[in-house]
């Protein structure tokens, strides 16, 4: 299964890149959303 | 380009005119199905205040849209460093409730398949002292206003945006430097 996409822009040059998250980035992302601030209806 | 030019007197748009422009775009990014977005070098030494505006929507469902400051392309996920207080107001999906706390990110809004509107002001992200922010956002799923700060004495040059639903996002994010 492919990892989700990340878009990265260098605002100094305007260079924009879209690629799959690395496994490390995806793991960090999943950890982030598991610990994210809850919404009022989730708290 | 992120660095504002200095115009010469005698140009069609005079130096005095151009240098009086209060908002200068320092960065933007367009999302066409990505789940996360990383803006690098959108905060520069030219400005100490920025306005960030976005219109983001999810491909399906609804998710929180969160953000972190970053430096060199690395988001700062220091625990309890993003201090925030605010209130969700009155939408049935989310309900009405105050919130406050210290988290590993800022949560800006809760967004579905219609574009959310967000506007925040960020101060001193490029300074080695805490960064403050204040703003509001709305979508068909929620309306929220909030303010807070990031408690690290670090200079940041960018921001990382991610949603809590592993969902593809569409729309754009624009960063404007505010001239003193």
PDB file of C-alpha atoms in Angstrom, chain A residues 5-10 14-20, chain B residues 29 34 36 38:
ATOM      1  CA  UNK A   5       1.235  12.276  -0.300  1.00  0.00           C
ATOM      2  CA  UNK A   6       3.043  15.313   1.040  1.00  0.00           C
ATOM      3  CA  UNK A   7       3.503  18.532  -0.910  1.00  0.00           C
ATOM      4  CA  UNK A   8       6.584  20.592  -0.107  1.00  0.00           C
ATOM      5  CA  UNK A   9       7.280  24.121  -1.330  1.00  0.00           C
ATOM      6  CA  UNK A  10      10.415  26.206  -1.039  1.00  0.00           C
ATOM      7  CA  UNK A  14       8.801  28.579  -5.702  1.00  0.00           C
ATOM      8  CA  UNK A  15       9.921  24.993  -6.252  1.00  0.00           C
ATOM      9  CA  UNK A  16       7.064  22.660  -5.334  1.00  0.00           C
ATOM     10  CA  UNK A  17       7.368  18.909  -4.935  1.00  0.00           C
ATOM     11  CA  UNK A  18       4.747  16.245  -4.297  1.00  0.00           C
ATOM     12  CA  UNK A  19       5.868  12.798  -3.215  1.00  0.00           C
ATOM     13  CA  UNK A  20       4.798   9.919  -1.009  1.00  0.00           C
TER      14      UNK A  20
ATOM     15  CA  UNK B  29       1.096  26.235  -1.742  1.00  0.00           C
ATOM     16  CA  UNK B  34      -2.038  15.592  -0.670  1.00  0.00           C
ATOM     17  CA  UNK B  36       0.089  16.999   4.440  1.00  0.00           C
ATOM     18  CA  UNK B  38       5.195  21.635   4.208  1.00  0.00           C
TER      19      UNK B  38
END
